[in-house]
Coordinates of C-alpha atoms in Angstrom, one line a residue:
M293 CA -14.3 -15.2 -27.6
H294 CA -14.5 -11.5 -27.0
Q295 CA -17.5 -10.2 -25.0
Y296 CA -18.9 -6.8 -24.0
L297 CA -21.8 -6.1 -21.7
G298 CA -24.5 -3.5 -21.7
V299 CA -24.4 -2.9 -25.5
D300 CA -27.5 -1.3 -27.1
V301 CA -28.1 -2.1 -30.8
T302 CA -30.1 -0.1 -33.3
F303 CA -31.1 -1.5 -36.7
L304 CA -30.9 1.1 -39.4
N305 CA -32.5 0.9 -42.9
D306 CA -34.7 3.0 -45.2
E307 CA -38.0 1.8 -43.9
Q308 CA -37.6 1.5 -40.1
I309 CA -35.4 1.9 -37.1
K310 CA -35.6 -0.8 -34.5
C311 CA -33.8 -0.5 -31.2
S312 CA -32.9 -3.0 -28.5
K313 CA -31.7 -1.7 -25.1
G314 CA -31.0 -3.3 -21.8
A315 CA -28.4 -3.8 -19.2
L316 CA -28.5 -7.6 -19.9
N317 CA -27.5 -7.1 -23.6
S318 CA -24.2 -8.6 -24.4
L319 CA -22.0 -8.6 -27.6
E320 CA -19.7 -11.4 -28.6
I321 CA -17.4 -11.7 -31.6
K322 CA -16.4 -15.2 -32.7
K323 CA -15.6 -17.0 -35.9
D324 CA -18.1 -19.0 -37.8
D325 CA -16.3 -22.2 -38.7
E326 CA -18.6 -22.9 -41.7
Q327 CA -18.6 -19.5 -43.3
K328 CA -15.0 -18.8 -42.2
K329 CA -16.2 -15.3 -41.3
Y330 CA -16.4 -13.4 -38.0
C331 CA -19.8 -12.8 -36.5
V332 CA -21.0 -10.1 -34.1
I333 CA -23.7 -11.7 -31.9
I334 CA -26.0 -9.5 -29.8
K335 CA -27.8 -11.3 -27.0
N336 CA -30.3 -10.3 -24.4
G337 CA -29.7 -12.8 -21.6
T338 CA -29.5 -16.1 -23.6
S339 CA -31.8 -15.0 -26.4
V340 CA -30.0 -13.9 -29.6
I341 CA -31.2 -10.5 -30.9
V342 CA -29.2 -10.3 -34.1
T343 CA -26.2 -11.9 -35.7
I344 CA -24.0 -9.6 -37.9
V345 CA -21.8 -11.5 -40.4
L346 CA -18.7 -9.4 -41.1
D347 CA -18.1 -10.2 -44.8
E348 CA -15.3 -8.6 -46.8
S349 CA -17.5 -5.6 -47.6
F350 CA -18.2 -4.4 -44.1
E351 CA -17.3 -0.9 -43.1
Y352 CA -17.4 0.8 -39.7
I353 CA -17.2 4.3 -38.3
Q354 CA -17.4 5.7 -34.8
S355 CA -20.5 7.6 -33.9
G356 CA -20.2 9.9 -30.9
S357 CA -18.1 8.9 -27.9
N358 CA -19.6 5.5 -27.3
G359 CA -21.1 4.4 -30.6
I360 CA -20.0 2.5 -33.7
V361 CA -21.9 2.1 -36.9
I362 CA -21.4 -1.1 -39.0
S363 CA -22.5 -1.1 -42.6
L364 CA -22.7 -4.2 -44.9
S365 CA -22.9 -3.2 -48.6
K366 CA -23.2 -6.8 -49.8
Q367 CA -26.1 -7.5 -47.5
K368 CA -28.6 -5.0 -48.9
Y369 CA -26.7 -2.2 -47.2
L370 CA -27.8 -3.3 -43.7
S371 CA -26.5 -0.9 -41.0
Y372 CA -26.3 -1.3 -37.2
L373 CA -25.6 1.3 -34.6
L374 CA -23.9 -0.3 -31.5
R375 CA -23.7 1.8 -28.4
F376 CA -21.3 0.7 -25.7
S377 CA -21.4 1.4 -22.0
N378 CA -17.9 2.9 -21.8
Q379 CA -15.2 4.3 -24.0
E380 CA -12.7 1.5 -23.1
D381 CA -15.0 -1.0 -24.8
V382 CA -15.4 1.2 -27.9
I383 CA -11.6 1.4 -28.2
S384 CA -11.2 -2.3 -27.7
F385 CA -14.0 -3.2 -30.2
K386 CA -12.6 -0.9 -32.9
K387 CA -9.2 -2.6 -32.6
L388 CA -10.9 -6.0 -33.2
L389 CA -12.8 -4.6 -36.2
S390 CA -9.6 -3.1 -37.6
T391 CA -7.8 -6.5 -37.3
I392 CA -10.7 -8.3 -39.0
K393 CA -10.9 -5.7 -41.8
S394 CA -7.2 -6.1 -42.5
G395 CA -7.6 -9.9 -42.8
G396 CA -6.0 -10.6 -39.5
S397 CA -7.0 -13.1 -36.8
I398 CA -8.4 -11.7 -33.6
E399 CA -7.4 -15.0 -32.0
D400 CA -3.8 -14.1 -32.8
N401 CA -4.6 -10.6 -31.6
A402 CA -6.2 -11.8 -28.5
S403 CA -3.3 -10.7 -26.4
S404 CA -4.9 -8.6 -23.8
Q405 CA -4.1 -5.0 -22.9
F406 CA -2.0 -6.4 -20.0
N407 CA 0.1 -8.5 -22.4
H408 CA 0.4 -5.5 -24.8
R409 CA 1.9 -3.3 -22.1
T410 CA 4.0 -6.0 -20.3
E411 CA 7.2 -7.8 -21.2
E412 CA 6.6 -11.6 -21.0
S413 CA 9.6 -12.0 -18.7
S414 CA 8.3 -9.4 -16.3
A415 CA 4.9 -10.9 -16.2
V416 CA 6.3 -14.4 -15.5
Q417 CA 8.4 -13.1 -12.6
Y418 CA 5.5 -11.0 -11.3
F419 CA 2.9 -13.8 -11.2
Q420 CA 5.5 -16.2 -9.8
F421 CA 6.3 -13.8 -7.0
Y422 CA 2.6 -13.4 -6.0
G423 CA 2.0 -17.1 -6.2
Y424 CA 4.1 -17.7 -3.0
L425 CA 2.2 -17.9 0.2
S426 CA 5.1 -16.2 2.0
Q427 CA 4.5 -13.1 -0.1
Q428 CA 0.8 -13.1 0.5
Q429 CA 1.6 -13.5 4.2
N430 CA 3.9 -10.4 4.1
M431 CA 1.0 -8.3 2.8
M432 CA -1.7 -9.8 5.1
Q433 CA 0.5 -9.3 8.1
D434 CA 0.7 -5.6 7.3
Y435 CA -1.8 -4.7 10.1
I436 CA -2.4 -1.1 8.9
R437 CA -3.2 -2.3 5.3
T438 CA -5.4 -5.3 6.2
S439 CA -7.2 -3.7 9.1
T440 CA -7.9 -0.5 7.1
Y441 CA -9.4 -2.5 4.2
Q442 CA -11.6 -4.5 6.6
R443 CA -12.8 -1.4 8.4
A444 CA -13.5 0.5 5.1
I445 CA -15.6 -2.4 3.9
L446 CA -17.5 -3.2 7.1
D447 CA -18.1 0.5 7.9
N448 CA -19.8 0.7 4.5
S449 CA -21.7 -2.5 4.6
V450 CA -24.6 -0.7 2.9
D451 CA -22.5 -0.7 -0.3
F452 CA -22.0 -4.5 0.0
A453 CA -25.0 -6.1 1.5
G454 CA -26.9 -8.0 -1.1
K455 CA -24.6 -6.7 -3.8
V456 CA -22.3 -8.2 -6.5
V457 CA -18.6 -7.5 -5.9
L458 CA -15.5 -7.9 -8.1
D459 CA -12.1 -8.4 -6.4
V460 CA -9.3 -7.6 -8.8
G461 CA -6.0 -9.3 -8.1
A462 CA -7.6 -11.2 -5.2
G463 CA -4.4 -13.0 -4.1
S464 CA -5.4 -15.1 -1.0
G465 CA -8.9 -13.7 -1.3
I466 CA -8.8 -11.8 2.0
L467 CA -10.7 -8.8 0.5
S468 CA -13.3 -11.2 -0.9
F469 CA -13.8 -12.6 2.6
F470 CA -14.3 -9.0 4.0
A471 CA -16.9 -8.4 1.3
A472 CA -18.7 -11.5 2.3
Q473 CA -18.5 -10.5 5.9
A474 CA -20.2 -7.2 4.9
G475 CA -23.1 -9.2 3.3
A476 CA -22.2 -9.4 -0.4
R477 CA -24.5 -11.7 -2.3
K478 CA -21.8 -12.7 -4.8
V479 CA -18.1 -12.0 -5.0
Y480 CA -16.0 -12.7 -8.1
A481 CA -12.4 -13.1 -7.0
V482 CA -10.1 -12.7 -10.0
E483 CA -6.5 -13.8 -9.6
A484 CA -4.0 -14.5 -12.4
S485 CA -1.2 -16.2 -10.4
S486 CA -1.2 -19.7 -9.0
M487 CA -2.5 -18.3 -5.7
A488 CA -6.0 -18.6 -7.2
Q489 CA -5.9 -22.3 -6.3
H490 CA -5.0 -21.5 -2.7
A491 CA -7.8 -18.9 -2.6
K492 CA -10.3 -21.5 -3.8
T493 CA -9.1 -23.8 -1.0
L494 CA -9.7 -21.1 1.6
V495 CA -13.1 -20.4 0.2
D496 CA -14.2 -24.0 0.2
N497 CA -12.7 -24.5 3.7
N498 CA -14.7 -21.5 5.0
Q499 CA -17.9 -22.8 3.4
L500 CA -18.3 -19.8 1.2
G501 CA -18.3 -21.5 -2.2
N502 CA -21.8 -20.4 -2.9
R503 CA -20.9 -16.7 -2.5
I504 CA -17.3 -16.4 -3.5
E505 CA -16.3 -17.6 -6.9
V506 CA -12.5 -17.7 -7.7
I507 CA -11.8 -17.0 -11.3
A508 CA -8.2 -17.8 -12.5
G509 CA -7.0 -15.3 -15.1
K510 CA -6.2 -11.7 -15.8
I511 CA -9.0 -9.2 -15.5
E512 CA -8.2 -8.0 -19.0
E513 CA -9.1 -11.5 -20.4
I514 CA -11.7 -13.1 -18.2
V515 CA -15.5 -12.9 -18.7
L516 CA -18.0 -12.3 -15.9
P517 CA -21.6 -13.4 -16.2
E518 CA -22.9 -10.1 -14.9
Q519 CA -22.2 -6.5 -14.1
V520 CA -21.0 -5.7 -10.6
D521 CA -22.0 -3.1 -7.9
V522 CA -18.5 -2.7 -6.3
I523 CA -14.9 -3.3 -7.4
I524 CA -12.4 -3.9 -4.6
S525 CA -8.7 -4.3 -5.0
E526 CA -5.3 -3.6 -3.4
P527 CA -3.5 -2.4 -6.6
M528 CA -1.0 0.0 -5.0
G529 CA 2.7 -0.4 -5.5
Y530 CA 5.7 1.5 -4.2
M531 CA 5.2 5.2 -4.9
L532 CA 1.5 4.2 -5.6
Y533 CA 2.0 3.4 -9.3
N534 CA 4.8 0.7 -9.4
E535 CA 3.7 -2.6 -10.8
R536 CA 1.1 -0.8 -13.0
M537 CA -1.7 -2.8 -11.4
L538 CA -3.7 0.4 -11.1
E539 CA -4.3 0.1 -14.8
S540 CA -5.9 -3.4 -14.3
F541 CA -8.0 -1.9 -11.6
L542 CA -9.2 0.8 -14.0
H543 CA -9.7 -1.8 -16.8
A544 CA -12.1 -3.7 -14.5
K545 CA -14.6 -0.8 -14.7
K546 CA -15.9 -2.4 -17.9
W547 CA -17.8 -4.7 -15.5
L548 CA -18.9 -1.9 -13.1
K549 CA -22.5 -0.6 -13.1
S550 CA -22.9 3.1 -13.9
D551 CA -23.6 3.9 -10.3
G552 CA -21.0 1.4 -8.9
K553 CA -18.4 2.0 -6.2
M554 CA -14.6 1.5 -6.3
Y555 CA -12.6 0.6 -3.2
P556 CA -10.2 2.4 -3.1
T557 CA -11.8 5.5 -4.7
T558 CA -8.9 8.0 -5.0
G559 CA -5.1 8.0 -4.8
D560 CA -3.0 10.9 -3.7
L561 CA 0.8 10.9 -4.4
Y562 CA 2.8 13.4 -2.3
V563 CA 6.1 14.9 -3.4
T564 CA 8.5 17.1 -1.4
P565 CA 12.2 17.9 -1.4
F566 CA 14.3 16.4 1.4
T567 CA 17.8 16.7 2.9
D568 CA 19.7 13.6 4.1
E569 CA 23.5 13.8 4.0
A570 CA 23.9 10.4 5.6
L571 CA 21.8 8.7 2.8
Y572 CA 23.6 10.6 0.1
M573 CA 27.1 9.7 1.4
E574 CA 26.0 6.1 1.9
Q575 CA 25.2 5.8 -1.8
V576 CA 28.5 7.6 -2.8
G577 CA 30.4 5.3 -0.4
K578 CA 29.1 2.2 -2.2
A579 CA 30.3 3.5 -5.5
N580 CA 33.7 4.3 -4.0
F581 CA 34.4 0.6 -3.8
W582 CA 35.3 0.9 -7.4
Y583 CA 37.9 3.6 -6.7
Q584 CA 40.4 0.8 -5.7
Q585 CA 43.5 0.8 -7.8
S586 CA 44.6 -2.6 -6.6
F587 CA 41.8 -5.0 -5.7
Y588 CA 43.5 -8.3 -5.6
G589 CA 45.9 -6.7 -8.1
V590 CA 43.2 -5.3 -10.4
D591 CA 42.6 -1.6 -11.0
L592 CA 38.8 -1.0 -10.7
T593 CA 38.8 2.7 -11.0
T594 CA 37.5 2.9 -14.6
L595 CA 34.1 1.5 -13.3
R596 CA 33.6 4.0 -10.5
D597 CA 31.5 6.5 -12.5
P598 CA 29.2 3.9 -14.0
A599 CA 28.7 2.4 -10.5
L600 CA 27.8 5.9 -9.2
D601 CA 25.3 6.4 -11.9
E602 CA 23.8 2.9 -11.2
Y603 CA 23.4 3.5 -7.5
F604 CA 21.8 6.9 -8.0
K605 CA 19.3 5.4 -10.5
Q606 CA 17.9 3.3 -7.6
P607 CA 14.9 4.8 -5.7
I608 CA 15.4 4.3 -2.0
V609 CA 12.6 2.4 -0.3
D610 CA 12.7 3.0 3.5
N611 CA 11.1 5.3 6.1
F612 CA 12.4 8.5 7.5
D613 CA 11.7 11.3 10.0
V614 CA 9.3 13.8 8.4
R615 CA 11.6 16.7 9.6
I616 CA 14.0 16.0 6.7
C617 CA 11.3 17.4 4.4
L618 CA 12.0 21.0 3.4
S619 CA 8.6 22.2 2.2
R620 CA 4.9 21.4 2.2
P621 CA 4.4 18.5 -0.2
I622 CA 2.7 18.7 -3.6
K623 CA -0.3 16.4 -4.0
Y624 CA -1.2 14.7 -7.2
T625 CA -4.7 13.0 -7.2
V626 CA -6.2 10.4 -9.3
N627 CA -9.9 9.6 -9.1
F628 CA -10.2 5.9 -10.0
L629 CA -13.9 6.3 -10.8
T630 CA -13.2 8.7 -13.6
A631 CA -9.6 8.0 -14.7
A632 CA -8.8 6.0 -17.8
E633 CA -6.0 3.5 -18.2
E634 CA -4.3 5.8 -20.6
D635 CA -4.1 8.5 -17.9
L636 CA -1.5 6.4 -16.1
H637 CA 0.8 5.9 -19.1
E638 CA 2.6 9.2 -18.4
I639 CA 2.1 11.0 -15.1
N640 CA 3.4 14.6 -15.2
I641 CA 3.5 16.4 -11.8
P642 CA 4.5 20.1 -11.9
L643 CA 6.5 21.1 -8.8
S644 CA 6.9 24.4 -7.0
F645 CA 8.2 24.6 -3.4
Q646 CA 9.1 27.4 -1.0
M647 CA 12.0 26.4 1.2
T648 CA 11.2 26.5 4.9
T649 CA 14.9 26.5 5.8
T650 CA 18.3 26.8 4.2
A651 CA 19.5 23.3 3.3
V652 CA 21.0 21.0 0.8
V653 CA 18.3 19.4 -1.3
H654 CA 19.4 15.8 -1.9
G655 CA 16.3 14.7 -3.8
L656 CA 12.5 14.2 -3.7
A657 CA 10.5 12.1 -1.2
F658 CA 7.3 10.4 -2.2
W659 CA 4.4 8.7 -0.3
F660 CA 0.8 8.1 -1.0
D661 CA -2.7 8.0 0.6
V662 CA -5.8 6.3 -0.7
S663 CA -9.4 6.9 0.2
F664 CA -12.4 4.6 0.4
D665 CA -15.4 6.8 -0.3
G666 CA -18.3 4.7 0.9
S667 CA -21.9 5.6 1.4
G668 CA -21.5 5.3 5.2
S669 CA -18.1 6.8 5.8
Q670 CA -14.8 7.8 4.2
V671 CA -11.8 5.8 5.3
W672 CA -8.2 6.6 4.6
L673 CA -5.1 4.4 4.2
S674 CA -1.9 6.4 4.5
T675 CA 1.8 5.6 3.9
A676 CA 3.0 9.1 5.1
P677 CA 6.1 9.3 7.3
T678 CA 3.9 10.7 10.1
Q679 CA 1.8 7.6 10.2
P680 CA 2.4 4.0 11.4
L681 CA 4.7 2.1 9.0
T682 CA 3.3 -0.1 6.2
H683 CA 5.0 -2.5 3.9
W684 CA 5.0 0.2 1.2
Y685 CA 7.3 2.4 3.4
Q686 CA 8.2 5.7 1.6
V687 CA 10.3 6.3 -1.5
R688 CA 13.1 8.8 -2.0
C689 CA 14.8 9.7 -5.3
L690 CA 18.3 11.2 -5.0
F691 CA 20.0 13.8 -7.2
L692 CA 23.6 12.9 -8.1
K693 CA 24.5 16.6 -7.7
P694 CA 22.4 18.1 -4.9
L695 CA 21.1 21.7 -4.7
T696 CA 22.0 24.2 -1.9
V697 CA 19.0 26.5 -1.4
N698 CA 18.4 29.4 1.0
Q699 CA 15.4 29.7 3.2
G700 CA 12.4 31.4 1.5
K701 CA 13.7 30.6 -2.0
V702 CA 11.4 29.0 -4.5
I703 CA 12.4 25.8 -6.4
K704 CA 10.4 24.7 -9.4
G705 CA 10.5 21.6 -11.7
H706 CA 8.7 18.4 -12.3
A707 CA 8.4 14.7 -11.5
I708 CA 7.4 12.7 -14.6
L709 CA 6.6 9.0 -14.4
H710 CA 7.1 7.4 -17.8
S711 CA 5.5 3.9 -17.9
N712 CA 7.5 1.0 -19.3
R713 CA 6.9 -2.6 -20.2
K714 CA 8.6 -3.9 -17.0
Q715 CA 5.3 -3.1 -15.1
S716 CA 7.0 0.0 -13.7
Y717 CA 8.1 3.5 -14.5
D718 CA 11.1 5.6 -15.3
V719 CA 11.0 8.5 -12.8
E720 CA 12.3 11.8 -14.2
I721 CA 12.9 14.4 -11.5
F722 CA 14.1 18.0 -12.1
L723 CA 14.4 21.0 -9.8
Q724 CA 15.7 24.5 -10.5
I725 CA 16.2 27.5 -8.2
D726 CA 13.7 30.1 -9.4
G727 CA 15.3 33.0 -11.2
T728 CA 18.6 31.2 -11.7
T729 CA 20.0 28.5 -14.0
I730 CA 21.1 26.4 -11.0
S731 CA 19.3 23.0 -11.3
A732 CA 19.5 19.3 -10.4
E733 CA 18.0 16.3 -12.3
N734 CA 18.0 12.6 -12.4
T735 CA 16.2 9.7 -14.0
L736 CA 15.6 6.6 -11.9
D737 CA 14.4 3.1 -12.5
L738 CA 11.4 2.3 -10.2
K739 CA 11.6 -1.3 -11.1
N740 CA 15.0 -1.6 -9.4
P741 CA 14.8 0.1 -6.0
Y742 CA 17.2 -0.2 -3.1
F743 CA 15.3 -1.7 -0.2
R744 CA 17.0 0.1 2.7
Y745 CA 14.8 -1.4 5.5
P746 CA 15.9 0.0 8.8
N747 CA 16.9 -2.4 11.7
Q748 CA 16.4 0.3 14.3
P749 CA 14.0 3.2 14.9
V750 CA 14.2 6.2 12.6
Q751 CA 16.8 8.6 13.8
V752 CA 16.0 12.2 14.5
P753 CA 17.7 14.4 11.7
P754 CA 20.8 16.2 12.9
G755 CA 20.4 19.7 14.3
Q756 CA 16.8 19.2 15.5
Y757 CA 17.7 19.7 19.2
H758 CA 17.5 23.3 20.5
E759 CA 18.2 22.4 24.2
S760 CA 20.5 19.8 25.8
P761 CA 19.1 16.4 24.9
T762 CA 20.4 15.0 28.2
D763 CA 18.6 17.7 30.2
Q764 CA 15.5 17.4 28.1
Y765 CA 15.3 13.7 28.8
W766 CA 16.0 13.8 32.6
N767 CA 13.9 16.9 33.2
A768 CA 10.9 15.0 31.8
I769 CA 11.2 12.3 34.6
P770 CA 9.4 13.1 37.9
N771 CA 11.8 13.7 40.9
E772 CA 10.6 10.7 42.8
Q773 CA 11.9 8.5 40.0
T774 CA 15.3 10.1 39.7
G775 CA 16.7 8.4 42.8
M776 CA 17.6 11.6 44.8
T777 CA 15.6 13.5 47.4
S778 CA 15.3 17.3 47.5
T779 CA 18.2 17.4 50.0
G780 CA 20.4 15.4 47.7
A781 CA 20.2 12.1 49.5
I782 CA 20.3 8.9 47.3
L783 CA 17.2 6.7 47.5
S784 CA 17.6 3.0 47.7
N785 CA 16.6 0.8 44.8
A786 CA 16.1 4.1 42.7
N787 CA 16.3 2.5 39.3
Q788 CA 12.8 3.2 37.9
F789 CA 13.1 0.2 35.6
T790 CA 13.7 -2.3 38.5
Q791 CA 11.3 -1.1 41.1
N792 CA 9.1 -4.2 40.6
C793 CA 11.8 -6.7 39.7
N794 CA 12.2 -9.8 41.8
I795 CA 15.9 -10.7 41.9
N796 CA 15.1 -14.4 42.8
N797 CA 13.2 -15.6 39.7
N798 CA 12.7 -19.0 41.4
M799 CA 10.5 -17.8 44.3
N800 CA 7.2 -19.4 44.6
A801 CA 3.8 -17.8 45.4
A802 CA 4.7 -17.9 49.1
N803 CA 7.8 -15.8 48.4
D804 CA 10.1 -18.7 49.4
V805 CA 12.3 -21.2 47.5
D806 CA 12.9 -24.1 49.8
G807 CA 10.0 -23.8 52.2
T808 CA 11.8 -21.4 54.7
I809 CA 10.4 -18.0 55.3
M810 CA 12.2 -14.8 56.2
D811 CA 10.6 -12.7 59.0
M812 CA 10.5 -8.9 59.3
S813 CA 13.9 -9.0 61.2
G814 CA 15.6 -10.7 58.3
A815 CA 15.9 -14.1 60.1
W816 CA 14.9 -17.3 58.4
R817 CA 12.4 -19.6 60.1

C-alpha cells in the first residue's frame, strides 16, 4: 500500500465543486481484488471521503507545483483535483499513476527511492555493518558527537516538549532517548537494520515503550500514523555526504509539518588546498612496491602505474594540523529544511583560492560543520581540524601530479561530487593556476577511502618554527623548575616531574614499611 498524508481533494464537475481539506486527510492506492483495478482512496481520519477507481480510461495531468487532476471519461467524466503537501509526494504519485496507466504493477514497482538509487549488494553490506553493536558503540562513544546532539536537543526542549518526533536511522535509539528526555510526547524511531530489535529492547528496558515506538524498515517505505513536529537524525558520513543517508533524511520531510524543525538544520562542507609532502610520498611509496623486478623471481613492474592510480583514487581519512592548509576554505551550505533529494545527486562546488604562501599544492582537504537551529539556541557540531577529533576525522583528496604555486597567486577550479549506486560519490577535483594552463586533476572513489588513523598526536608541519624549538620549550618553564639557581648551582631533586614522587611505593600511611620510623637525623628507631 502506498500512502500520502495531508492531501486535499476537490471534486470537479459541471454542476458543483466540492472540496475537502484537512491535515488528517490521507491518500492510499491499492488494488481492488474483485475489480482487478487500482483505487485511490481519500480518507479523513478513518472516514472514507471518496474512492476513485482507476479504470483504463483515466487520464491525469499536473496542476501547479503540488496538484494533480485525474479525469475518468468512462465514469461520466468525473474529475478530481488532488493537492499534495509537498513536491516529493507529487513526483512519487505521478510515477505510480504512470505505472498503472502503462498496465504495470505498482507492487512490482514498489521498490522505494532508496532501492532505486542503491545497489543491492551495497545495501546488504551497509545494513549488516550498522546491525553490529560494536559499530553503534563506536559512534556512541564519540563524545563530541553524542554530547553535542544531547545538548542541542535539551537546550531546545521547547521544540520537543509535548511534540511528535521522527528519528531517521535511529540505530541504538540514543537520539530517541534524548528526545524523550526533552519531553517528547511520541517518538517514532525508524531503523532499517537488525539494530531495530536491540533498540526496542533498550526502549522496553527503560520503560519508555509508551513514548518511543521502534519501526523496523526504511524511511522511504514505512508509514507513520501522523505528521511529526521534529525530525532528528545523524545522517552525516565522511565528507558530509558519504553513505547518501542525507537523502533519506530529506525524504523524511514528507512526514514533517509545514512549521516543523529538523535536527540538524544545515550542513556546511569546507574545501581548501593543502600541502603535505609526507602524505604524498607515503602513497607513492606504497605503489613503488610494484617496481620490483624480481619479487620471488617475478617481475612486478608492469603493475606499478595501475597501483599508483589506485592509491591516488583513495580519499585519505585522518586528521591533520590546520597549518598545512594554504588558503581560507570555501564553504558549501545545504539547508535541510529547503533542499530536495535531487539536489544531492550532483554537488558542484566552484573553487577560487588566493595562496597565503608559496607551496606545493598536493590536493584538497574537506571537513564539515552542521548546525541545530532550535527555538532556544543554535548549537554547532564541527569536524574541523581546529576542533576536538570526532569519528568523522577529516578527508583529503590528493592530486597525482601536484601544483607548485607562488604566494598571492589565485588558483581556480571545482570539486564535483557525482552520486553513485554504491551509496557514495565519485569526487572530481580540478585546480588551475589563474592565467595559465598549468593544472592538476583527479577523480576519487569516496566509497573506498584509506583510513589513515594516526597512532600519535598530529605532527606540526615542517618549517613552522621561527625560533629554536629547544629554546622555545625551556624558556617557557619557570626558573625554579629548571633545576638551577641564578648563580648556576644545581638544585637537588630538580626534575619537575618527580617532585612529588615517592620512591618507595610500599610505604604505608605512617611513612614506614616495617614499623620502624626514621627520625630527622636519619637514624631508624
